[in-house]
Amino acid sequence: MAEHQYKFNVTMSCGGCSGAVERVLKKLDGVKSYTVSLEDQTATIDAEDSLTYATVLEKIKKTGKAVTSGEADGEKMPVE
């Protein structure tokens, strides 16, 4: 079974912001592991093949945080 790695640059100003992103990733089916860095303003997700980039992007955006860029398996992807 193939896996994906998604990386997003997310505008987070405090621990509560990064905590909100962590909570949605923790609940999302198909996430194998994730790292959210307030210092680097990034969220990196290792996901099962069944979990799409668009689904992860949508969940992060629902936290109200601005996603400024994204990558799927090392390729730049749209964030709109």
Coordinates of C-alpha atoms in Angstrom, one line a residue:
M1 CA 0.0 0.0 0.0
A2 CA 1.4 3.4 -1.0
E3 CA 1.7 6.3 1.3
H4 CA 1.7 10.1 0.8
Q5 CA 3.5 12.9 2.5
Y6 CA 1.8 16.2 2.6
K7 CA 3.4 19.4 3.8
F8 CA 1.6 22.7 4.5
N9 CA 2.8 26.1 5.5
V10 CA 0.2 27.3 8.0
T11 CA 0.0 30.7 9.7
M12 CA 0.0 30.0 13.4
S13 CA 0.6 32.6 16.0
C14 CA 0.4 30.7 19.3
G15 CA 0.3 27.3 20.9
G16 CA -3.5 27.3 20.7
C17 CA -3.2 27.7 16.9
S18 CA -0.9 24.7 16.5
G19 CA -3.0 22.7 18.9
A20 CA -6.1 23.3 16.8
V21 CA -4.3 21.9 13.7
E22 CA -3.0 19.0 15.7
R23 CA -6.5 18.1 17.0
V24 CA -8.0 17.9 13.5
L25 CA -5.1 15.8 12.2
K26 CA -5.3 13.4 15.2
K27 CA -9.0 12.8 14.4
L28 CA -8.6 12.4 10.6
D29 CA -8.8 8.8 9.3
G30 CA -5.8 7.8 7.2
V31 CA -3.2 9.9 9.0
K32 CA -0.3 7.7 10.0
S33 CA 1.7 10.4 11.7
Y34 CA 2.1 14.2 11.7
T35 CA 4.3 17.0 13.0
V36 CA 3.0 20.5 13.6
S37 CA 5.7 23.1 14.1
L38 CA 4.7 26.5 15.5
E39 CA 8.3 27.7 15.1
D40 CA 8.6 26.7 11.4
Q41 CA 4.9 27.4 10.7
T42 CA 4.5 24.0 9.1
A43 CA 2.3 20.8 9.3
T44 CA 3.8 17.6 7.8
I45 CA 1.5 14.6 7.5
D46 CA 2.3 11.0 6.6
A47 CA -0.9 9.6 5.2
E48 CA -2.3 6.3 3.9
D49 CA -2.9 6.2 0.1
S50 CA -6.7 6.6 0.7
L51 CA -6.3 10.1 2.3
T52 CA -6.2 12.8 -0.3
Y53 CA -4.3 16.1 -0.2
A54 CA -7.6 18.0 -0.7
T55 CA -9.1 16.4 2.4
V56 CA -6.2 17.3 4.6
L57 CA -6.1 20.8 3.2
E58 CA -9.9 21.3 3.9
K59 CA -9.5 20.0 7.5
I60 CA -6.6 22.4 8.2
K61 CA -8.5 25.3 6.7
K62 CA -11.6 24.6 8.9
T63 CA -9.5 25.5 11.9
G64 CA -9.5 29.1 10.6
K65 CA -5.7 29.1 10.0
A66 CA -4.4 30.5 6.7
V67 CA -2.6 27.9 4.5
T68 CA 0.0 29.7 2.5
S69 CA 1.4 26.8 0.5
G70 CA 1.2 23.1 0.2
E71 CA 3.1 20.1 -1.2
A72 CA 2.1 16.5 -1.9
D73 CA 4.9 14.0 -2.2
G74 CA 7.4 16.8 -2.9
E75 CA 5.3 18.6 -5.6
K76 CA 3.9 22.0 -5.1
M77 CA 0.1 22.0 -4.9
P78 CA -2.6 24.7 -4.9
V79 CA -4.1 25.8 -1.6
E80 CA -7.2 27.4 -2.9

